[in-house]
JSON list of C-alpha atoms in Angstrom, two decimals:
[
{"chain": "Q", "resi": 1, "resn": "MET", "atom": "CA", "xyz": [-15.74, 0.73, 2.52]},
{"chain": "Q", "resi": 2, "resn": "LYS", "atom": "CA", "xyz": [-16.32, 2.00, -1.01]},
{"chain": "Q", "resi": 3, "resn": "ALA", "atom": "CA", "xyz": [-13.43, 3.39, -3.03]},
{"chain": "Q", "resi": 4, "resn": "ARG", "atom": "CA", "xyz": [-14.98, 6.88, -3.21]},
{"chain": "Q", "resi": 5, "resn": "ASP", "atom": "CA", "xyz": [-15.18, 6.90, 0.61]},
{"chain": "Q", "resi": 6, "resn": "VAL", "atom": "CA", "xyz": [-11.53, 5.86, 0.76]},
{"chain": "Q", "resi": 7, "resn": "MET", "atom": "CA", "xyz": [-10.66, 8.80, -1.49]},
{"chain": "Q", "resi": 8, "resn": "SER", "atom": "CA", "xyz": [-12.80, 11.19, 0.58]},
{"chain": "Q", "resi": 9, "resn": "ARG", "atom": "CA", "xyz": [-11.11, 10.11, 3.81]},
{"chain": "Q", "resi": 10, "resn": "GLY", "atom": "CA", "xyz": [-7.71, 10.48, 2.19]},
{"chain": "Q", "resi": 11, "resn": "ILE", "atom": "CA", "xyz": [-8.51, 14.00, 0.99]},
{"chain": "Q", "resi": 12, "resn": "MET", "atom": "CA", "xyz": [-9.84, 14.95, 4.44]},
{"chain": "Q", "resi": 13, "resn": "HIS", "atom": "CA", "xyz": [-6.64, 13.65, 5.99]},
{"chain": "Q", "resi": 14, "resn": "LEU", "atom": "CA", "xyz": [-4.65, 15.71, 3.48]},
{"chain": "Q", "resi": 15, "resn": "MET", "atom": "CA", "xyz": [-6.67, 18.80, 4.40]},
{"chain": "Q", "resi": 16, "resn": "ARG", "atom": "CA", "xyz": [-5.84, 18.36, 8.08]},
{"chain": "Q", "resi": 17, "resn": "LYS", "atom": "CA", "xyz": [-2.14, 17.77, 7.48]},
{"chain": "Q", "resi": 18, "resn": "THR", "atom": "CA", "xyz": [-1.20, 20.02, 4.56]},
{"chain": "Q", "resi": 19, "resn": "PRO", "atom": "CA", "xyz": [-3.48, 22.85, 3.41]},
{"chain": "Q", "resi": 20, "resn": "PHE", "atom": "CA", "xyz": [-1.16, 23.60, 0.48]},
{"chain": "Q", "resi": 21, "resn": "TYR", "atom": "CA", "xyz": [-1.43, 20.22, -1.23]},
{"chain": "Q", "resi": 22, "resn": "SER", "atom": "CA", "xyz": [-5.08, 19.73, -0.26]},
{"chain": "Q", "resi": 23, "resn": "THR", "atom": "CA", "xyz": [-5.94, 23.03, -1.95]},
{"chain": "Q", "resi": 24, "resn": "ILE", "atom": "CA", "xyz": [-4.27, 21.78, -5.14]},
{"chain": "Q", "resi": 25, "resn": "VAL", "atom": "CA", "xyz": [-6.13, 18.46, -4.96]},
{"chain": "Q", "resi": 26, "resn": "VAL", "atom": "CA", "xyz": [-9.62, 19.85, -4.33]},
{"chain": "Q", "resi": 27, "resn": "LYS", "atom": "CA", "xyz": [-9.31, 22.13, -7.35]},
{"chain": "Q", "resi": 28, "resn": "GLN", "atom": "CA", "xyz": [-9.05, 19.09, -9.62]},
{"chain": "Q", "resi": 29, "resn": "ASN", "atom": "CA", "xyz": [-11.94, 16.99, -10.86]},
{"chain": "Q", "resi": 30, "resn": "ILE", "atom": "CA", "xyz": [-11.77, 13.65, -9.04]},
{"chain": "Q", "resi": 31, "resn": "VAL", "atom": "CA", "xyz": [-12.59, 10.93, -11.56]},
{"chain": "Q", "resi": 32, "resn": "GLU", "atom": "CA", "xyz": [-13.05, 7.19, -11.05]},
{"chain": "Q", "resi": 33, "resn": "ASP", "atom": "CA", "xyz": [-11.49, 5.04, -13.79]},
{"chain": "Q", "resi": 34, "resn": "GLU", "atom": "CA", "xyz": [-11.40, 1.26, -13.47]},
{"chain": "Q", "resi": 35, "resn": "ASN", "atom": "CA", "xyz": [-9.13, 1.00, -16.53]},
{"chain": "Q", "resi": 36, "resn": "LEU", "atom": "CA", "xyz": [-6.35, 3.05, -14.97]},
{"chain": "Q", "resi": 37, "resn": "GLU", "atom": "CA", "xyz": [-3.16, 1.00, -14.63]},
{"chain": "Q", "resi": 38, "resn": "ALA", "atom": "CA", "xyz": [-2.06, 2.78, -11.45]},
{"chain": "Q", "resi": 39, "resn": "PRO", "atom": "CA", "xyz": [-3.87, 3.74, -8.24]},
{"chain": "Q", "resi": 40, "resn": "MET", "atom": "CA", "xyz": [-3.98, 7.40, -9.32]},
{"chain": "Q", "resi": 41, "resn": "ALA", "atom": "CA", "xyz": [-2.94, 9.68, -12.17]},
{"chain": "Q", "resi": 42, "resn": "THR", "atom": "CA", "xyz": [-3.26, 13.31, -13.21]},
{"chain": "Q", "resi": 43, "resn": "ASN", "atom": "CA", "xyz": [-3.34, 15.49, -16.31]},
{"chain": "Q", "resi": 44, "resn": "GLY", "atom": "CA", "xyz": [-3.40, 18.83, -14.50]},
{"chain": "Q", "resi": 45, "resn": "LYS", "atom": "CA", "xyz": [-7.19, 19.06, -14.73]},
{"chain": "Q", "resi": 46, "resn": "GLU", "atom": "CA", "xyz": [-8.24, 15.79, -13.13]},
{"chain": "Q", "resi": 47, "resn": "ILE", "atom": "CA", "xyz": [-7.00, 13.34, -10.55]},
{"chain": "Q", "resi": 48, "resn": "LEU", "atom": "CA", "xyz": [-8.08, 9.91, -11.69]},
{"chain": "Q", "resi": 49, "resn": "TYR", "atom": "CA", "xyz": [-8.18, 6.87, -9.43]},
{"chain": "Q", "resi": 50, "resn": "ASN", "atom": "CA", "xyz": [-8.72, 3.18, -9.93]},
{"chain": "Q", "resi": 51, "resn": "PRO", "atom": "CA", "xyz": [-11.27, 2.04, -7.32]},
{"chain": "Q", "resi": 52, "resn": "LYS", "atom": "CA", "xyz": [-10.01, -1.55, -7.41]},
{"chain": "Q", "resi": 53, "resn": "GLN", "atom": "CA", "xyz": [-6.47, -0.46, -6.59]},
{"chain": "Q", "resi": 54, "resn": "ILE", "atom": "CA", "xyz": [-7.18, 2.03, -3.81]},
{"chain": "Q", "resi": 55, "resn": "VAL", "atom": "CA", "xyz": [-10.05, 0.43, -1.93]},
{"chain": "Q", "resi": 56, "resn": "HIS", "atom": "CA", "xyz": [-7.77, -1.56, 0.41]},
{"chain": "Q", "resi": 57, "resn": "LEU", "atom": "CA", "xyz": [-5.09, 1.10, 0.87]},
{"chain": "Q", "resi": 58, "resn": "SER", "atom": "CA", "xyz": [-4.56, 2.74, 4.24]},
{"chain": "Q", "resi": 59, "resn": "ASN", "atom": "CA", "xyz": [-5.33, 6.38, 4.86]},
{"chain": "Q", "resi": 60, "resn": "LYS", "atom": "CA", "xyz": [-1.60, 7.12, 5.22]},
{"chain": "Q", "resi": 61, "resn": "VAL", "atom": "CA", "xyz": [-0.79, 5.59, 1.84]},
{"chain": "Q", "resi": 62, "resn": "ILE", "atom": "CA", "xyz": [-3.64, 7.47, 0.13]},
{"chain": "Q", "resi": 63, "resn": "PHE", "atom": "CA", "xyz": [-2.24, 10.62, 1.75]},
{"chain": "Q", "resi": 64, "resn": "GLU", "atom": "CA", "xyz": [1.19, 10.02, 0.22]},
{"chain": "Q", "resi": 65, "resn": "ILE", "atom": "CA", "xyz": [-0.22, 9.23, -3.23]},
{"chain": "Q", "resi": 66, "resn": "LEU", "atom": "CA", "xyz": [-2.38, 12.38, -3.19]},
{"chain": "Q", "resi": 67, "resn": "LYS", "atom": "CA", "xyz": [0.69, 14.45, -2.28]},
{"chain": "Q", "resi": 68, "resn": "HIS", "atom": "CA", "xyz": [2.55, 12.75, -5.13]},
{"chain": "Q", "resi": 69, "resn": "GLU", "atom": "CA", "xyz": [-0.15, 13.70, -7.65]},
{"chain": "Q", "resi": 70, "resn": "ALA", "atom": "CA", "xyz": [-0.38, 17.25, -6.27]},
{"chain": "Q", "resi": 71, "resn": "MET", "atom": "CA", "xyz": [3.38, 17.61, -6.71]},
{"chain": "Q", "resi": 72, "resn": "HIS", "atom": "CA", "xyz": [3.09, 16.62, -10.37]},
{"chain": "Q", "resi": 73, "resn": "ILE", "atom": "CA", "xyz": [0.67, 19.53, -10.74]},
{"chain": "Q", "resi": 74, "resn": "THR", "atom": "CA", "xyz": [2.66, 22.10, -8.76]},
{"chain": "Q", "resi": 75, "resn": "ASN", "atom": "CA", "xyz": [5.82, 21.13, -10.66]},
{"chain": "Q", "resi": 76, "resn": "LYS", "atom": "CA", "xyz": [3.80, 21.46, -13.90]},
{"chain": "Q", "resi": 77, "resn": "HIS", "atom": "CA", "xyz": [5.01, 18.09, -15.09]},
{"chain": "Q", "resi": 78, "resn": "HIS", "atom": "CA", "xyz": [1.96, 17.69, -17.34]},
{"chain": "Q", "resi": 79, "resn": "ILE", "atom": "CA", "xyz": [3.00, 20.91, -19.10]},
{"chain": "Q", "resi": 80, "resn": "ARG", "atom": "CA", "xyz": [6.73, 20.21, -19.14]},
{"chain": "Q", "resi": 81, "resn": "MET", "atom": "CA", "xyz": [6.04, 16.77, -20.62]},
{"chain": "Q", "resi": 82, "resn": "ARG", "atom": "CA", "xyz": [4.41, 18.35, -23.65]},
{"chain": "Q", "resi": 83, "resn": "VAL", "atom": "CA", "xyz": [7.01, 21.13, -23.95]},
{"chain": "Q", "resi": 84, "resn": "ILE", "atom": "CA", "xyz": [10.02, 18.79, -24.10]},
{"chain": "Q", "resi": 85, "resn": "LYS", "atom": "CA", "xyz": [8.35, 16.09, -26.20]},
{"chain": "Q", "resi": 86, "resn": "PRO", "atom": "CA", "xyz": [9.81, 17.36, -29.54]},
{"chain": "Q", "resi": 87, "resn": "LYS", "atom": "CA", "xyz": [13.32, 17.19, -28.08]},
{"chain": "Q", "resi": 88, "resn": "TYR", "atom": "CA", "xyz": [13.03, 13.52, -27.08]},
{"chain": "Q", "resi": 89, "resn": "LYS", "atom": "CA", "xyz": [10.53, 12.10, -29.57]},
{"chain": "Q", "resi": 90, "resn": "ASN", "atom": "CA", "xyz": [13.09, 10.80, -32.08]},
{"chain": "Q", "resi": 91, "resn": "ILE", "atom": "CA", "xyz": [15.60, 9.47, -29.58]},
{"chain": "Q", "resi": 92, "resn": "CYS", "atom": "CA", "xyz": [12.85, 7.59, -27.74]},
{"chain": "Q", "resi": 93, "resn": "LYS", "atom": "CA", "xyz": [11.76, 6.07, -31.03]},
{"chain": "Q", "resi": 94, "resn": "GLU", "atom": "CA", "xyz": [15.36, 5.04, -31.83]},
{"chain": "Q", "resi": 95, "resn": "LEU", "atom": "CA", "xyz": [15.70, 3.40, -28.41]},
{"chain": "Q", "resi": 96, "resn": "ASP", "atom": "CA", "xyz": [12.27, 1.75, -28.76]},
{"chain": "Q", "resi": 97, "resn": "ILE", "atom": "CA", "xyz": [10.95, 3.29, -25.55]},
{"chain": "Q", "resi": 98, "resn": "ASP", "atom": "CA", "xyz": [7.73, 5.14, -24.87]},
{"chain": "Q", "resi": 99, "resn": "PHE", "atom": "CA", "xyz": [8.27, 8.88, -24.37]},
{"chain": "Q", "resi": 100, "resn": "HIS", "atom": "CA", "xyz": [5.31, 9.41, -22.04]},
{"chain": "Q", "resi": 101, "resn": "LYS", "atom": "CA", "xyz": [6.26, 6.50, -19.80]},
{"chain": "Q", "resi": 102, "resn": "THR", "atom": "CA", "xyz": [9.89, 7.60, -19.75]},
{"chain": "Q", "resi": 103, "resn": "PHE", "atom": "CA", "xyz": [8.98, 11.12, -18.69]},
{"chain": "Q", "resi": 104, "resn": "ASN", "atom": "CA", "xyz": [6.56, 9.69, -16.15]},
{"chain": "Q", "resi": 105, "resn": "VAL", "atom": "CA", "xyz": [9.38, 7.68, -14.59]},
{"chain": "Q", "resi": 106, "resn": "ALA", "atom": "CA", "xyz": [11.67, 10.74, -14.67]},
{"chain": "Q", "resi": 107, "resn": "ALA", "atom": "CA", "xyz": [9.03, 12.91, -13.00]},
{"chain": "Q", "resi": 108, "resn": "ASP", "atom": "CA", "xyz": [8.31, 10.22, -10.40]},
{"chain": "Q", "resi": 109, "resn": "LEU", "atom": "CA", "xyz": [12.02, 10.00, -9.57]},
{"chain": "Q", "resi": 110, "resn": "ALA", "atom": "CA", "xyz": [12.08, 13.76, -8.98]},
{"chain": "Q", "resi": 111, "resn": "ILE", "atom": "CA", "xyz": [9.00, 13.75, -6.76]},
{"chain": "Q", "resi": 112, "resn": "ASN", "atom": "CA", "xyz": [9.56, 10.53, -4.85]},
{"chain": "Q", "resi": 113, "resn": "SER", "atom": "CA", "xyz": [13.11, 11.57, -3.99]},
{"chain": "Q", "resi": 114, "resn": "LEU", "atom": "CA", "xyz": [11.62, 14.53, -2.09]},
{"chain": "Q", "resi": 115, "resn": "LEU", "atom": "CA", "xyz": [8.80, 12.54, -0.50]},
{"chain": "Q", "resi": 116, "resn": "VAL", "atom": "CA", "xyz": [11.23, 9.92, 0.81]},
{"chain": "Q", "resi": 117, "resn": "HIS", "atom": "CA", "xyz": [13.38, 12.72, 2.27]},
{"chain": "Q", "resi": 118, "resn": "VAL", "atom": "CA", "xyz": [10.48, 14.06, 4.39]},
{"chain": "Q", "resi": 119, "resn": "ASP", "atom": "CA", "xyz": [8.97, 10.66, 5.26]},
{"chain": "Q", "resi": 120, "resn": "ASN", "atom": "CA", "xyz": [8.85, 10.58, 9.07]},
{"chain": "Q", "resi": 121, "resn": "HIS", "atom": "CA", "xyz": [6.83, 7.38, 9.33]},
{"chain": "Q", "resi": 122, "resn": "GLY", "atom": "CA", "xyz": [8.89, 5.01, 7.18]},
{"chain": "Q", "resi": 123, "resn": "LEU", "atom": "CA", "xyz": [6.03, 4.50, 4.72]},
{"chain": "Q", "resi": 124, "resn": "TRP", "atom": "CA", "xyz": [8.33, 4.73, 1.70]},
{"chain": "Q", "resi": 125, "resn": "ASN", "atom": "CA", "xyz": [10.34, 1.86, 3.18]},
{"chain": "Q", "resi": 126, "resn": "ASP", "atom": "CA", "xyz": [7.59, -0.33, 4.66]},
{"chain": "Q", "resi": 127, "resn": "GLU", "atom": "CA", "xyz": [4.62, -0.02, 2.32]},
{"chain": "Q", "resi": 128, "resn": "THR", "atom": "CA", "xyz": [5.14, -2.19, -0.77]},
{"chain": "Q", "resi": 129, "resn": "LEU", "atom": "CA", "xyz": [3.19, 0.08, -3.11]},
{"chain": "Q", "resi": 130, "resn": "LEU", "atom": "CA", "xyz": [5.33, 3.09, -2.18]},
{"chain": "Q", "resi": 131, "resn": "SER", "atom": "CA", "xyz": [8.71, 1.38, -1.71]},
{"chain": "Q", "resi": 132, "resn": "SER", "atom": "CA", "xyz": [8.43, -0.30, -5.13]},
{"chain": "Q", "resi": 133, "resn": "GLY", "atom": "CA", "xyz": [8.02, 3.07, -6.87]},
{"chain": "Q", "resi": 134, "resn": "CYS", "atom": "CA", "xyz": [10.64, 5.03, -8.79]},
{"chain": "Q", "resi": 135, "resn": "ILE", "atom": "CA", "xyz": [13.13, 6.15, -6.13]},
{"chain": "Q", "resi": 136, "resn": "PRO", "atom": "CA", "xyz": [16.74, 7.28, -6.73]},
{"chain": "Q", "resi": 137, "resn": "ASN", "atom": "CA", "xyz": [19.46, 5.18, -5.02]},
{"chain": "Q", "resi": 138, "resn": "ARG", "atom": "CA", "xyz": [17.17, 2.16, -4.92]},
{"chain": "Q", "resi": 139, "resn": "ILE", "atom": "CA", "xyz": [16.84, -0.76, -7.34]},
{"chain": "Q", "resi": 140, "resn": "PRO", "atom": "CA", "xyz": [16.62, -0.35, -10.30]},
{"chain": "Q", "resi": 141, "resn": "PHE", "atom": "CA", "xyz": [17.88, 3.25, -9.99]},
{"chain": "Q", "resi": 142, "resn": "ILE", "atom": "CA", "xyz": [20.88, 2.61, -7.73]},
{"chain": "Q", "resi": 143, "resn": "ASP", "atom": "CA", "xyz": [23.28, 5.05, -9.42]},
{"chain": "Q", "resi": 144, "resn": "TYR", "atom": "CA", "xyz": [20.71, 7.83, -9.91]},
{"chain": "Q", "resi": 145, "resn": "GLU", "atom": "CA", "xyz": [21.38, 10.97, -7.87]},
{"chain": "Q", "resi": 146, "resn": "LYS", "atom": "CA", "xyz": [18.79, 12.17, -5.39]},
{"chain": "Q", "resi": 147, "resn": "GLU", "atom": "CA", "xyz": [16.63, 15.30, -5.57]},
{"chain": "Q", "resi": 148, "resn": "GLN", "atom": "CA", "xyz": [17.12, 16.27, -9.20]},
{"chain": "Q", "resi": 149, "resn": "SER", "atom": "CA", "xyz": [14.68, 17.60, -11.81]},
{"chain": "Q", "resi": 150, "resn": "ALA", "atom": "CA", "xyz": [12.52, 15.53, -14.14]},
{"chain": "Q", "resi": 151, "resn": "GLU", "atom": "CA", "xyz": [14.62, 16.76, -17.07]},
{"chain": "Q", "resi": 152, "resn": "PHE", "atom": "CA", "xyz": [17.80, 15.61, -15.30]},
{"chain": "Q", "resi": 153, "resn": "TYR", "atom": "CA", "xyz": [16.36, 12.13, -14.84]},
{"chain": "Q", "resi": 154, "resn": "MET", "atom": "CA", "xyz": [15.09, 12.09, -18.42]},
{"chain": "Q", "resi": 155, "resn": "ASP", "atom": "CA", "xyz": [18.65, 12.62, -19.66]},
{"chain": "Q", "resi": 156, "resn": "LYS", "atom": "CA", "xyz": [19.96, 10.10, -17.14]},
{"chain": "Q", "resi": 157, "resn": "ILE", "atom": "CA", "xyz": [17.59, 7.41, -18.40]},
{"chain": "Q", "resi": 158, "resn": "ILE", "atom": "CA", "xyz": [18.61, 8.07, -22.01]},
{"chain": "Q", "resi": 159, "resn": "LYS", "atom": "CA", "xyz": [22.32, 7.85, -21.09]},
{"chain": "Q", "resi": 160, "resn": "ASP", "atom": "CA", "xyz": [21.61, 4.71, -19.08]},
{"chain": "Q", "resi": 161, "resn": "LEU", "atom": "CA", "xyz": [20.09, 3.00, -22.10]},
{"chain": "Q", "resi": 162, "resn": "LYS", "atom": "CA", "xyz": [22.76, 4.22, -24.52]},
{"chain": "Q", "resi": 163, "resn": "ALA", "atom": "CA", "xyz": [25.42, 2.80, -22.20]},
{"chain": "Q", "resi": 164, "resn": "GLN", "atom": "CA", "xyz": [24.06, -0.73, -22.57]},
{"chain": "Q", "resi": 165, "resn": "PRO", "atom": "CA", "xyz": [26.41, -2.93, -24.66]},
{"chain": "Q", "resi": 166, "resn": "ASN", "atom": "CA", "xyz": [23.84, -4.23, -27.15]},
{"chain": "Q", "resi": 167, "resn": "ASP", "atom": "CA", "xyz": [20.20, -4.11, -28.20]},
{"chain": "Q", "resi": 168, "resn": "LYS", "atom": "CA", "xyz": [19.26, -7.10, -26.04]},
{"chain": "Q", "resi": 169, "resn": "SER", "atom": "CA", "xyz": [20.72, -5.49, -22.90]},
{"chain": "Q", "resi": 170, "resn": "ARG", "atom": "CA", "xyz": [19.09, -2.18, -23.78]},
{"chain": "Q", "resi": 171, "resn": "LYS", "atom": "CA", "xyz": [15.70, -3.83, -24.15]},
{"chain": "Q", "resi": 172, "resn": "GLU", "atom": "CA", "xyz": [16.09, -5.68, -20.85]},
{"chain": "Q", "resi": 173, "resn": "ARG", "atom": "CA", "xyz": [17.09, -2.46, -19.08]},
{"chain": "Q", "resi": 174, "resn": "ALA", "atom": "CA", "xyz": [14.10, -0.61, -20.55]},
{"chain": "Q", "resi": 175, "resn": "GLU", "atom": "CA", "xyz": [11.79, -3.36, -19.32]},
{"chain": "Q", "resi": 176, "resn": "GLU", "atom": "CA", "xyz": [13.46, -3.32, -15.90]},
{"chain": "Q", "resi": 177, "resn": "ILE", "atom": "CA", "xyz": [12.68, 0.36, -15.38]},
{"chain": "Q", "resi": 178, "resn": "GLY", "atom": "CA", "xyz": [9.30, 0.10, -17.11]},
{"chain": "Q", "resi": 179, "resn": "ILE", "atom": "CA", "xyz": [9.75, 2.28, -20.17]},
{"chain": "Q", "resi": 180, "resn": "ASN", "atom": "CA", "xyz": [9.53, -0.18, -23.05]},
{"chain": "Q", "resi": 181, "resn": "SER", "atom": "CA", "xyz": [7.19, 0.68, -25.92]},
{"chain": "Q", "resi": 182, "resn": "ASN", "atom": "CA", "xyz": [4.37, -1.48, -24.53]},
{"chain": "Q", "resi": 183, "resn": "SER", "atom": "CA", "xyz": [4.25, 0.44, -21.25]},
{"chain": "Q", "resi": 184, "resn": "LYS", "atom": "CA", "xyz": [1.80, 3.21, -20.48]},
{"chain": "Q", "resi": 185, "resn": "GLY", "atom": "CA", "xyz": [2.57, 6.29, -18.41]},
{"chain": "Q", "resi": 186, "resn": "MET", "atom": "CA", "xyz": [0.32, 7.47, -15.60]},
{"chain": "Q", "resi": 187, "resn": "LEU", "atom": "CA", "xyz": [1.23, 11.14, -15.87]},
{"chain": "Q", "resi": 188, "resn": "MET", "atom": "CA", "xyz": [-0.70, 12.60, -18.79]},
{"chain": "Q", "resi": 189, "resn": "GLU", "atom": "CA", "xyz": [0.47, 15.57, -20.81]},
{"chain": "Q", "resi": 190, "resn": "ALA", "atom": "CA", "xyz": [-1.45, 18.84, -20.74]},
{"chain": "Q", "resi": 191, "resn": "GLU", "atom": "CA", "xyz": [-4.27, 19.13, -23.26]},
{"chain": "Q", "resi": 192, "resn": "GLY", "atom": "CA", "xyz": [-5.44, 22.17, -25.19]},
{"chain": "Q", "resi": 193, "resn": "ASP", "atom": "CA", "xyz": [-3.78, 25.58, -25.02]},
{"chain": "Q", "resi": 194, "resn": "LEU", "atom": "CA", "xyz": [-0.51, 25.51, -23.05]},
{"chain": "Q", "resi": 195, "resn": "ASN", "atom": "CA", "xyz": [-0.86, 29.12, -21.96]},
{"chain": "Q", "resi": 196, "resn": "GLU", "atom": "CA", "xyz": [-4.22, 28.31, -20.41]},
{"chain": "Q", "resi": 197, "resn": "ALA", "atom": "CA", "xyz": [-2.77, 25.22, -18.71]},
{"chain": "Q", "resi": 198, "resn": "GLU", "atom": "CA", "xyz": [0.10, 27.32, -17.34]},
{"chain": "Q", "resi": 199, "resn": "ALA", "atom": "CA", "xyz": [-2.28, 30.02, -16.12]},
{"chain": "Q", "resi": 200, "resn": "LYS", "atom": "CA", "xyz": [-4.46, 27.42, -14.39]},
{"chain": "Q", "resi": 201, "resn": "ALA", "atom": "CA", "xyz": [-1.49, 25.85, -12.64]},
{"chain": "Q", "resi": 202, "resn": "ASN", "atom": "CA", "xyz": [-0.12, 29.24, -11.55]},
{"chain": "Q", "resi": 203, "resn": "ALA", "atom": "CA", "xyz": [-3.51, 30.30, -10.18]},
{"chain": "Q", "resi": 204, "resn": "GLU", "atom": "CA", "xyz": [-3.87, 27.08, -8.18]},
{"chain": "Q", "resi": 205, "resn": "ILE", "atom": "CA", "xyz": [-0.36, 27.36, -6.75]},
{"chain": "Q", "resi": 206, "resn": "ALA", "atom": "CA", "xyz": [-0.98, 31.01, -5.80]},
{"chain": "Q", "resi": 207, "resn": "SER", "atom": "CA", "xyz": [-4.28, 30.11, -4.16]},
{"chain": "Q", "resi": 208, "resn": "ALA", "atom": "CA", "xyz": [-2.70, 27.24, -2.22]},
{"chain": "Q", "resi": 209, "resn": "SER", "atom": "CA", "xyz": [0.19, 29.44, -1.10]},
{"chain": "Q", "resi": 210, "resn": "VAL", "atom": "CA", "xyz": [-2.08, 31.83, 0.80]},
{"chain": "Q", "resi": 211, "resn": "MET", "atom": "CA", "xyz": [-4.04, 29.15, 2.62]}
]
């Protein structure tokens, strides 16, 4: 089966199970990108997917990843990433970590904590791709509280790194949680006018809410 067919089946499954999230997804441009370092990503306008990484995934896993990307959009993480960037830009540089990747991890912790909570099929425990994601109370985020905001986790990560006894330990910890300067985030910040991005997100959420 071709990757585009896998995506189509996943979206159809999403439409049958959750009209809210499927409405969010179908309002995005679905773009194939073989250079993407993750199965999927979003910037609030597009949902990108790597055909090589999704072609062998089950319908249930595609369903969970699509929900994950839709939740980035409904939580406006692509907008919030850009808004808080000035606050964290210098500290990220001092700690030698990539801001975009750090916020991506923080946003993933916020979303995945909720998805694990409502997982009735054990996918977030049994499927390697999902279980190896950023999840509070699991390695390497054992002491991270569950069901908090992206901003909460952003501050938690910064405190985590500052608590390391030396530069070597700090670098190793950053690599462990995937936020060293050579990493690349999969959540992309909003482009163009922020008011327009906010209006687009609000309109899509409103439309999905009445489905």
